[in-house]
PDB file of C-alpha atoms in Angstrom:
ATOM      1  CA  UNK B   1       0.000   0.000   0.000  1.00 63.00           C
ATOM      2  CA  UNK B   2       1.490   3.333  -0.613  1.00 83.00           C
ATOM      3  CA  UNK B   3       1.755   5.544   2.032  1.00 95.00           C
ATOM      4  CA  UNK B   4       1.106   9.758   2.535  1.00 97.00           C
ATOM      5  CA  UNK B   5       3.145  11.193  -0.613  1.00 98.00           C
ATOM      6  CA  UNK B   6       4.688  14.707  -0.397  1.00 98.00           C
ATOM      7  CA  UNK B   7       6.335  16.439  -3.298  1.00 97.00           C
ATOM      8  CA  UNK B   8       8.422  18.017  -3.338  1.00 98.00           C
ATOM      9  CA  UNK B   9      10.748  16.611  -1.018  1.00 97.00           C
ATOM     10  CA  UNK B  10      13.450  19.263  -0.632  1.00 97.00           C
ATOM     11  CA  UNK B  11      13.255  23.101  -1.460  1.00 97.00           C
ATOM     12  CA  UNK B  12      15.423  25.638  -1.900  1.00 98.00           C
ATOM     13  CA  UNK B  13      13.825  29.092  -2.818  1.00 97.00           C
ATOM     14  CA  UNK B  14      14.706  32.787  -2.247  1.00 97.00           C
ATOM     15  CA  UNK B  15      12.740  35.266   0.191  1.00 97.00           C
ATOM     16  CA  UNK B  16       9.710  36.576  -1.428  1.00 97.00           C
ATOM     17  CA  UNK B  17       9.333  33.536  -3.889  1.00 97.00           C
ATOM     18  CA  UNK B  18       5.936  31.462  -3.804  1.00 97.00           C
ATOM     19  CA  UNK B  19       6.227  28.001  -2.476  1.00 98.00           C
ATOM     20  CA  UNK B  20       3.968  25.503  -3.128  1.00 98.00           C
ATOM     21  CA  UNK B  21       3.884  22.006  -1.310  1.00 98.00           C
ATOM     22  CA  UNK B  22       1.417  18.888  -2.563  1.00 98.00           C
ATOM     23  CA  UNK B  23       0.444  16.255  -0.520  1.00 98.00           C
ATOM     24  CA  UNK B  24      -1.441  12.772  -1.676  1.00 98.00           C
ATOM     25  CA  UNK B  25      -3.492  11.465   1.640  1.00 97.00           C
ATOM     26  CA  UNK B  26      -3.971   7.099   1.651  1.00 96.00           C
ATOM     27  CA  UNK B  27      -6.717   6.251  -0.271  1.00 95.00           C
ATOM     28  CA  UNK B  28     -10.043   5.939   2.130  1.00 93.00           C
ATOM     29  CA  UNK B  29      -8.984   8.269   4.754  1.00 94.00           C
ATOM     30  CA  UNK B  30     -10.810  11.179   5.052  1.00 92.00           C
ATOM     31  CA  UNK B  31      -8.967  13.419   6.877  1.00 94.00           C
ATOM     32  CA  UNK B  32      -5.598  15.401   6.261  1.00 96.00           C
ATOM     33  CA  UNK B  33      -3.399  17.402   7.924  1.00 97.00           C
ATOM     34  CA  UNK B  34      -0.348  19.638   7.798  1.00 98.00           C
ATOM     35  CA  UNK B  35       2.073  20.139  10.157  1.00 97.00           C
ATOM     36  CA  UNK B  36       5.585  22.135  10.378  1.00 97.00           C
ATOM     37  CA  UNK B  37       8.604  20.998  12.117  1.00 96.00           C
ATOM     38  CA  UNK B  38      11.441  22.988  13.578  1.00 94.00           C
ATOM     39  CA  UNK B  39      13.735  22.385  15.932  1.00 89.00           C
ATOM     40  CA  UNK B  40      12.624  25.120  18.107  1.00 87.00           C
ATOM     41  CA  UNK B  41       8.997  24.749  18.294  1.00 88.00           C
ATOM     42  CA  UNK B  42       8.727  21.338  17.481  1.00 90.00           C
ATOM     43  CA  UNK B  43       5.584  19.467  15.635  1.00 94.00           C
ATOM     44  CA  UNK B  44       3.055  22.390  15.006  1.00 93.00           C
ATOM     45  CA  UNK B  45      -0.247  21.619  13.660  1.00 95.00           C
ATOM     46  CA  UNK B  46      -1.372  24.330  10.713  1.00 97.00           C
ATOM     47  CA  UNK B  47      -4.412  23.194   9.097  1.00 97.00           C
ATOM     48  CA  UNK B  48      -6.565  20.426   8.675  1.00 95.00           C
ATOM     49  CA  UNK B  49      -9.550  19.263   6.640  1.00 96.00           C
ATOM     50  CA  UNK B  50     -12.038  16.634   7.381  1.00 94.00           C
ATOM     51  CA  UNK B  51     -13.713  15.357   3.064  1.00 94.00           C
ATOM     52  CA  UNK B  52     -12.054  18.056   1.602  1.00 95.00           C
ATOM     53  CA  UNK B  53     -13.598  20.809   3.858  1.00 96.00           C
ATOM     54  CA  UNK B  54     -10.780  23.207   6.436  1.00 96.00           C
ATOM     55  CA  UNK B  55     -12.062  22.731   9.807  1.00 94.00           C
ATOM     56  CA  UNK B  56      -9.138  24.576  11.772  1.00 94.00           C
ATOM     57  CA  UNK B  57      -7.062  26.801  10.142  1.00 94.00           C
ATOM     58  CA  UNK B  58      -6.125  28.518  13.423  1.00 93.00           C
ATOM     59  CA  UNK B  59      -2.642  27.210  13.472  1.00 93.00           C
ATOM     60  CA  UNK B  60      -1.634  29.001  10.092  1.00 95.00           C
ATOM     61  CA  UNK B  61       0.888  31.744  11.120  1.00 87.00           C
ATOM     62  CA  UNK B  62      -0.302  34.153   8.633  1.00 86.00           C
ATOM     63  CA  UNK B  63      -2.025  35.420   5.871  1.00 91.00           C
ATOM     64  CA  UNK B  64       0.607  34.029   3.629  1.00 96.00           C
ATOM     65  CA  UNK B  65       0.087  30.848   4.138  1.00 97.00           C
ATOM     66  CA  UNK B  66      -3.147  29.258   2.296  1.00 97.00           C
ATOM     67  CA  UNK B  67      -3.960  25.451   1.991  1.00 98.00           C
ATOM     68  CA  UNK B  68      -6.847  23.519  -0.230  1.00 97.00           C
ATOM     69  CA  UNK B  69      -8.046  20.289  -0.420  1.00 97.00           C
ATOM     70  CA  UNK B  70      -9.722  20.324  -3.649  1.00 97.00           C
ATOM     71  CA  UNK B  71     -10.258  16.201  -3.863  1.00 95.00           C
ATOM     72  CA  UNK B  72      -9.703  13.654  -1.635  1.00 95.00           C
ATOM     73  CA  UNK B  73      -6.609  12.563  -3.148  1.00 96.00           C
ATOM     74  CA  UNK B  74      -5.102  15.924  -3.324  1.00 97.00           C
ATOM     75  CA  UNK B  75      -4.059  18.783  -0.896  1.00 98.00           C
ATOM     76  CA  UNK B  76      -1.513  21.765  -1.692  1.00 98.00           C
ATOM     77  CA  UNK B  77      -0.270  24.202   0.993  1.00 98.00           C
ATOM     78  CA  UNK B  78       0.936  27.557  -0.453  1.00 98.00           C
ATOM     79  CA  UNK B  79       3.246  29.912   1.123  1.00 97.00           C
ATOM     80  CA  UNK B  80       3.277  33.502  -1.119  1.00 97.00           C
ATOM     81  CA  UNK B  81       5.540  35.460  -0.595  1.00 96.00           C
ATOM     82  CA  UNK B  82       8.057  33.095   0.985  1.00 97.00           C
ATOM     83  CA  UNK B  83      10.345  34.165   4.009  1.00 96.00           C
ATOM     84  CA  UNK B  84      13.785  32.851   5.970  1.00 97.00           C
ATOM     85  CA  UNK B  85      11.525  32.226   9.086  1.00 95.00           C
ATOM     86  CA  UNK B  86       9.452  29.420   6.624  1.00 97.00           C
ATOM     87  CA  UNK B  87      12.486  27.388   6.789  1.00 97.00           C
ATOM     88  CA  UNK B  88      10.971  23.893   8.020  1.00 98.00           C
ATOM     89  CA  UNK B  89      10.218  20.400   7.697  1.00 98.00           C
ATOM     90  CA  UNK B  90       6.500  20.497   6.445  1.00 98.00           C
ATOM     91  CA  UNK B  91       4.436  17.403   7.577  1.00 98.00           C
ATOM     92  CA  UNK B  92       1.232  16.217   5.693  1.00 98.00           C
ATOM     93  CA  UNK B  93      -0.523  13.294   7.420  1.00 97.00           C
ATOM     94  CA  UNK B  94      -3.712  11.219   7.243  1.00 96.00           C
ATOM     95  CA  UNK B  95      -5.811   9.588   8.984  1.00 93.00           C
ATOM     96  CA  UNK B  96      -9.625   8.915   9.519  1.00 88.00           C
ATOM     97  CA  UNK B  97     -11.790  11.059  11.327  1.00 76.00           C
ATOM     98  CA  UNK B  98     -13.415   8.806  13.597  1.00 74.00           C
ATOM     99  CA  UNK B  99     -10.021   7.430  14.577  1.00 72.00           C
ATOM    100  CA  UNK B 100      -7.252  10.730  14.155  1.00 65.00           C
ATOM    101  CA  UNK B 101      -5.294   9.663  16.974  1.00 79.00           C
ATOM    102  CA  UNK B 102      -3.061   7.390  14.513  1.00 89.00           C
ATOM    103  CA  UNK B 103      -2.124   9.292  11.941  1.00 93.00           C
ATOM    104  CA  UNK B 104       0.056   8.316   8.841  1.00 95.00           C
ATOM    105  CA  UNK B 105       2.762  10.724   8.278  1.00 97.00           C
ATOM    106  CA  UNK B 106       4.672  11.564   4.821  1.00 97.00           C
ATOM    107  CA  UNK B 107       7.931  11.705   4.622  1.00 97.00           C
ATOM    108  CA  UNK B 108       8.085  15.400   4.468  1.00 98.00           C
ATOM    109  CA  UNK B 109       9.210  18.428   2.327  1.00 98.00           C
ATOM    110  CA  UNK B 110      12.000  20.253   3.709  1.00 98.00           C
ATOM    111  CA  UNK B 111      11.594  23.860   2.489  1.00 98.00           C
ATOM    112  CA  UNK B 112      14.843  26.511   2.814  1.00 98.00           C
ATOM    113  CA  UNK B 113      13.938  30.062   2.203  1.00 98.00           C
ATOM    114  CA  UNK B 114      17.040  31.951   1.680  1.00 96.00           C
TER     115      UNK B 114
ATOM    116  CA  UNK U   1       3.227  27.130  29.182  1.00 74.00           C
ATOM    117  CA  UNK U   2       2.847  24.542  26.830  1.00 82.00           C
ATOM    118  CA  UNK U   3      -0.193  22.018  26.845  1.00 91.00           C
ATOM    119  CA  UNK U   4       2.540  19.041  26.901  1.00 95.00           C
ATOM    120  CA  UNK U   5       6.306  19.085  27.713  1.00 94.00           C
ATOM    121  CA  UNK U   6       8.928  16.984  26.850  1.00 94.00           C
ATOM    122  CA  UNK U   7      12.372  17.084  28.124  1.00 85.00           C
ATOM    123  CA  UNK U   8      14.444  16.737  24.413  1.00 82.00           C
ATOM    124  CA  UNK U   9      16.871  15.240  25.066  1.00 84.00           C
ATOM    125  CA  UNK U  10      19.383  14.607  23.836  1.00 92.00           C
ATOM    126  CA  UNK U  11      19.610  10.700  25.782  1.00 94.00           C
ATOM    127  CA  UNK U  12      22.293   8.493  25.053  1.00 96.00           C
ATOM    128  CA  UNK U  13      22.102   5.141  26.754  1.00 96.00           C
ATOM    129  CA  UNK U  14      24.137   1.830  26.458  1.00 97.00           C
ATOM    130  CA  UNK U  15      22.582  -1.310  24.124  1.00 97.00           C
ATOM    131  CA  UNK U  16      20.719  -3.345  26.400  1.00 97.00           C
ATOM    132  CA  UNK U  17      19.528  -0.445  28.994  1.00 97.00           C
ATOM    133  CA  UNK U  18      16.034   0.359  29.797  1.00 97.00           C
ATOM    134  CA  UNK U  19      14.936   3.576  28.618  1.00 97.00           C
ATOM    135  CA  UNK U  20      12.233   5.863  30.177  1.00 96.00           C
ATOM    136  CA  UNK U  21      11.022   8.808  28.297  1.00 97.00           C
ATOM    137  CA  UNK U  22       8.448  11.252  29.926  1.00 96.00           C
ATOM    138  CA  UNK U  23       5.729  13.644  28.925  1.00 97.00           C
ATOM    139  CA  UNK U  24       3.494  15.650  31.534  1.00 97.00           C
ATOM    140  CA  UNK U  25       0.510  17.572  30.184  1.00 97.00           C
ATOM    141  CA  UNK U  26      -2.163  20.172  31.707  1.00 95.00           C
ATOM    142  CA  UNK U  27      -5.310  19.620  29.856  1.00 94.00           C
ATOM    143  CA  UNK U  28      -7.323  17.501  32.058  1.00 93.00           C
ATOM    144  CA  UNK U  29      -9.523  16.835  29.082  1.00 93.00           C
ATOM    145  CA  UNK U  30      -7.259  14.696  27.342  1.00 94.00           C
ATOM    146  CA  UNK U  31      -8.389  10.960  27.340  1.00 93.00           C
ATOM    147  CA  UNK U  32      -6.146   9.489  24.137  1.00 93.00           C
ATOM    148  CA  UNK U  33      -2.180   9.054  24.952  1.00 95.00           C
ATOM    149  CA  UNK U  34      -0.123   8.151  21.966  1.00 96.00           C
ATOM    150  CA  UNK U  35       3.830   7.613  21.377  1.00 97.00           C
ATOM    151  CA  UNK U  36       5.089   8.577  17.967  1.00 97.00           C
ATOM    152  CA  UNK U  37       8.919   7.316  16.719  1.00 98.00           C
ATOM    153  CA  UNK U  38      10.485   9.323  13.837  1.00 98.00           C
ATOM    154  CA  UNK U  39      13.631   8.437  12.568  1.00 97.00           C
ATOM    155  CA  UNK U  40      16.454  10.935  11.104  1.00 95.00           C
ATOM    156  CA  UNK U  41      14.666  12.466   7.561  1.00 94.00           C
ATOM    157  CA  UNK U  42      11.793  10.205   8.374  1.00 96.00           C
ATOM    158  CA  UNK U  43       7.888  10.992   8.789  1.00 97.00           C
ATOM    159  CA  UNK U  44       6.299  10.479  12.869  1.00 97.00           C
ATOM    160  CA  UNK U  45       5.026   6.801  12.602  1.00 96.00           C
ATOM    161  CA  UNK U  46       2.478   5.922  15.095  1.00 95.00           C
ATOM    162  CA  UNK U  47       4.553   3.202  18.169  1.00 96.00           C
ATOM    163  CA  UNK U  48       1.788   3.483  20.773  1.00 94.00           C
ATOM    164  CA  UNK U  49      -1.770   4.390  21.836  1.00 92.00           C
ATOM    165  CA  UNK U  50      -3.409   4.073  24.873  1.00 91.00           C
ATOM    166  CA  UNK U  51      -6.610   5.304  26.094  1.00 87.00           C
ATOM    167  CA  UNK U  52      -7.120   6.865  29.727  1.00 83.00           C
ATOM    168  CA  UNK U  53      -4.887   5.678  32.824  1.00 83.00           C
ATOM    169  CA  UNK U  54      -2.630   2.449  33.133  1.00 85.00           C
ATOM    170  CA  UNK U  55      -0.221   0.287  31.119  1.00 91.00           C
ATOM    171  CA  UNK U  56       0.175  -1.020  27.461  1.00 93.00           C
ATOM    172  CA  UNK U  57       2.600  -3.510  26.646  1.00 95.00           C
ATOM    173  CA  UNK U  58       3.688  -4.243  22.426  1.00 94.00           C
ATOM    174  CA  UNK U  59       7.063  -6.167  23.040  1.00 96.00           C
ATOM    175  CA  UNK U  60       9.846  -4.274  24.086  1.00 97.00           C
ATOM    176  CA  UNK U  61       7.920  -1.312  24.567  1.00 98.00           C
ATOM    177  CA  UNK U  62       5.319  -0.371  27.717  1.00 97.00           C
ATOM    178  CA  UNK U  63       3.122   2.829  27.750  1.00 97.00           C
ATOM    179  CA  UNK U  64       2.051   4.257  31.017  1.00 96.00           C
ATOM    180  CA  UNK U  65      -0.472   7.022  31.487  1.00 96.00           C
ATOM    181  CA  UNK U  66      -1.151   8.435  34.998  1.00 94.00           C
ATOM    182  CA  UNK U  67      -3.950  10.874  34.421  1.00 93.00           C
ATOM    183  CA  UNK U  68      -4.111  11.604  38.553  1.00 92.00           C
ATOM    184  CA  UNK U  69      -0.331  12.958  37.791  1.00 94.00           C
ATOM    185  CA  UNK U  70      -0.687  14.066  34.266  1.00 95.00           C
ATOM    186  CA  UNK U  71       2.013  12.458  33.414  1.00 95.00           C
ATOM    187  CA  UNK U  72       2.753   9.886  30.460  1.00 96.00           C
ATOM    188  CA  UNK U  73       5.762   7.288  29.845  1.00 97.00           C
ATOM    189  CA  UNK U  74       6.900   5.088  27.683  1.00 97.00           C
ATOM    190  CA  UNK U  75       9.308   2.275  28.692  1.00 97.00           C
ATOM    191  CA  UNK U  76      12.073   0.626  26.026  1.00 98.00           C
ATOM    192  CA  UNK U  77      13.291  -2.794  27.529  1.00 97.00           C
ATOM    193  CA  UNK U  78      16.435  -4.056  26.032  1.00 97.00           C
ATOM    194  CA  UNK U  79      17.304  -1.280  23.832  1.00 97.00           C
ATOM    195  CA  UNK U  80      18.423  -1.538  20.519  1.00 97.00           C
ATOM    196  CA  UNK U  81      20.536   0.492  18.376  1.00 97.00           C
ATOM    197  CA  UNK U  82      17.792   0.663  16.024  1.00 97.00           C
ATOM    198  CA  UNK U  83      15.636   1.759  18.373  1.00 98.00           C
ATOM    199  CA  UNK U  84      17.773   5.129  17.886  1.00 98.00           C
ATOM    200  CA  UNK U  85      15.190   8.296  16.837  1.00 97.00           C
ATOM    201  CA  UNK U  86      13.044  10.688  18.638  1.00 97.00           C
ATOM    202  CA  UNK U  87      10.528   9.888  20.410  1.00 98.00           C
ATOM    203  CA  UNK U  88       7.380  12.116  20.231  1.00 97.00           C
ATOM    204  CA  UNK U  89       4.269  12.178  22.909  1.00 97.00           C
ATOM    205  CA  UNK U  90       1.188  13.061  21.417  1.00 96.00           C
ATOM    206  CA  UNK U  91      -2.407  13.546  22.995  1.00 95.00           C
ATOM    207  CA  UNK U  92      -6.350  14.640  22.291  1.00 93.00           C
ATOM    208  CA  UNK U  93      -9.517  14.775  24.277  1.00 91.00           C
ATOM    209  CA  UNK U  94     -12.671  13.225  23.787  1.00 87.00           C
ATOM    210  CA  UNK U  95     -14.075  13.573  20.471  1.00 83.00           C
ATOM    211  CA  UNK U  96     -11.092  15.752  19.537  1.00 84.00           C
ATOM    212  CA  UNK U  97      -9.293  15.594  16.179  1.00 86.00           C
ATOM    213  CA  UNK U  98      -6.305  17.718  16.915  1.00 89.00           C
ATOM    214  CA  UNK U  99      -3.517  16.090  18.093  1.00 92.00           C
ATOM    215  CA  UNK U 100      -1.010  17.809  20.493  1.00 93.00           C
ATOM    216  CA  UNK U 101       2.341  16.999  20.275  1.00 94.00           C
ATOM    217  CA  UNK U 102       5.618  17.467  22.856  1.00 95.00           C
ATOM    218  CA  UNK U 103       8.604  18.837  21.900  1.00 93.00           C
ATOM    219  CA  UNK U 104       9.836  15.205  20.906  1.00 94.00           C
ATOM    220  CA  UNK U 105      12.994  13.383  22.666  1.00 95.00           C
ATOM    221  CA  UNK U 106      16.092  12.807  21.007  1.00 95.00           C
ATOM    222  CA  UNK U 107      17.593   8.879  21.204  1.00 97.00           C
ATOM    223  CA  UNK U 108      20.485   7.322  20.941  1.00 97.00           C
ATOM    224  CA  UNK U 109      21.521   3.458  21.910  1.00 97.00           C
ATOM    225  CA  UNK U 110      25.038   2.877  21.794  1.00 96.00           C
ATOM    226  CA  UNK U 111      26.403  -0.605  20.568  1.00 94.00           C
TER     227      UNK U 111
END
């Protein structure tokens, strides 16, 4: 079975730059989520949707960050304009509602904003 | 303060040692205790999940939960060098979808 499928998996950009980061959930779960990682704040939680529909979006740090779910095989998270403080390991994960304490994790797209 | 802490780390321990890595929370509400394991580059993958207070044993491992404490811990018997990651508590309350995570704990068994 494939797993949660992030693309891409490394980025290098320059400040001001739009990033864009896709995600592919499992097939039959119906609920996704994106995360950041950094070593100083750890595993945040930004956004997730439950069938395609944002539920909380009250962990996005700002107005430049936007996320859709279009399908349910498809999610993007967008970052416009792009900034050094971005610099992170972004998550996307899976799961099923009724059950989102096990999540399934990609392997993550490591975005550098220079 | 944060909802959870975790002490990260970094832990180096011998092969063979018992390892005991801790989370204590504040949110009385939570009810669902979980132990993520993410290796170097790697995606959290889900290691244990227990529900409420007392013990879970899978193998090697053992989660505790001690909701009168707020405190969580999970228990590595006869550590391994690949057992070598960080270890990430995780918890959500009742009906909850949001998971919330500590700051992760850095491990390292030494051959």
């Amino acid at each position: 079975d494939a797993g949660v499928i992030q693309s891409p998996r490394h980025e290098v950009t320059e400040m001001g730059q739009e990033v864009t980061l896709r995600c592919k959930p499992i097939s039959g779960h119906n609920s996704l989520f994106w995360y950041r990682q950094t070593m100083m704040r750890g595993l945040e939680l930004l956004i997730y949707f439950n069938n395609n529909v944002p539920i909380d979006d009250s962990g996005m740090p700002e107005d430049r960050f936007s996320a859709k779910m279009p399908n349910a095989s498809f999610s993007t998270l967008k970052i416009q304009p792009s900034e050094p403080r971005d610099s992170a390991v972004y998550f996307c994960a899976s799961g099923r509602a009724r059950n989102t304490g096990e999540l399934f994790f990609g392997e993550g797209s490591r975005l550098t904003v220079l | 303060q944060k909802e959870v802490e975790q002490d990260p780390g970094p832990l180096s321990v011998p092969e063979g040692a018992i390892v005991s890595l801790n989370c204590t929370y504040s949110n009385s509400a939570f009810q669902y205790f979980m132990w993520y394991r993410q290796y170097s580059r790697k995606g959290p993958e889900l290691l244990m999940y227990t529900y409420s207070s007392g013990n879970k044993e899978d193998g090697r491992f053992t989660a505790q939960v001690d909701k009168s404490s707020k405190y969580i811990s999970l228990f590595i018997r006869d550590s391994q060098p690949s057992d070598s990651a960080t270890y990430l508590c995780a918890m959500k309350g009742q009906g909850a979808q949001k998971l919330v995570f500590g700051q992760g704990t850095r491990l390292t068994i030494n051959p």
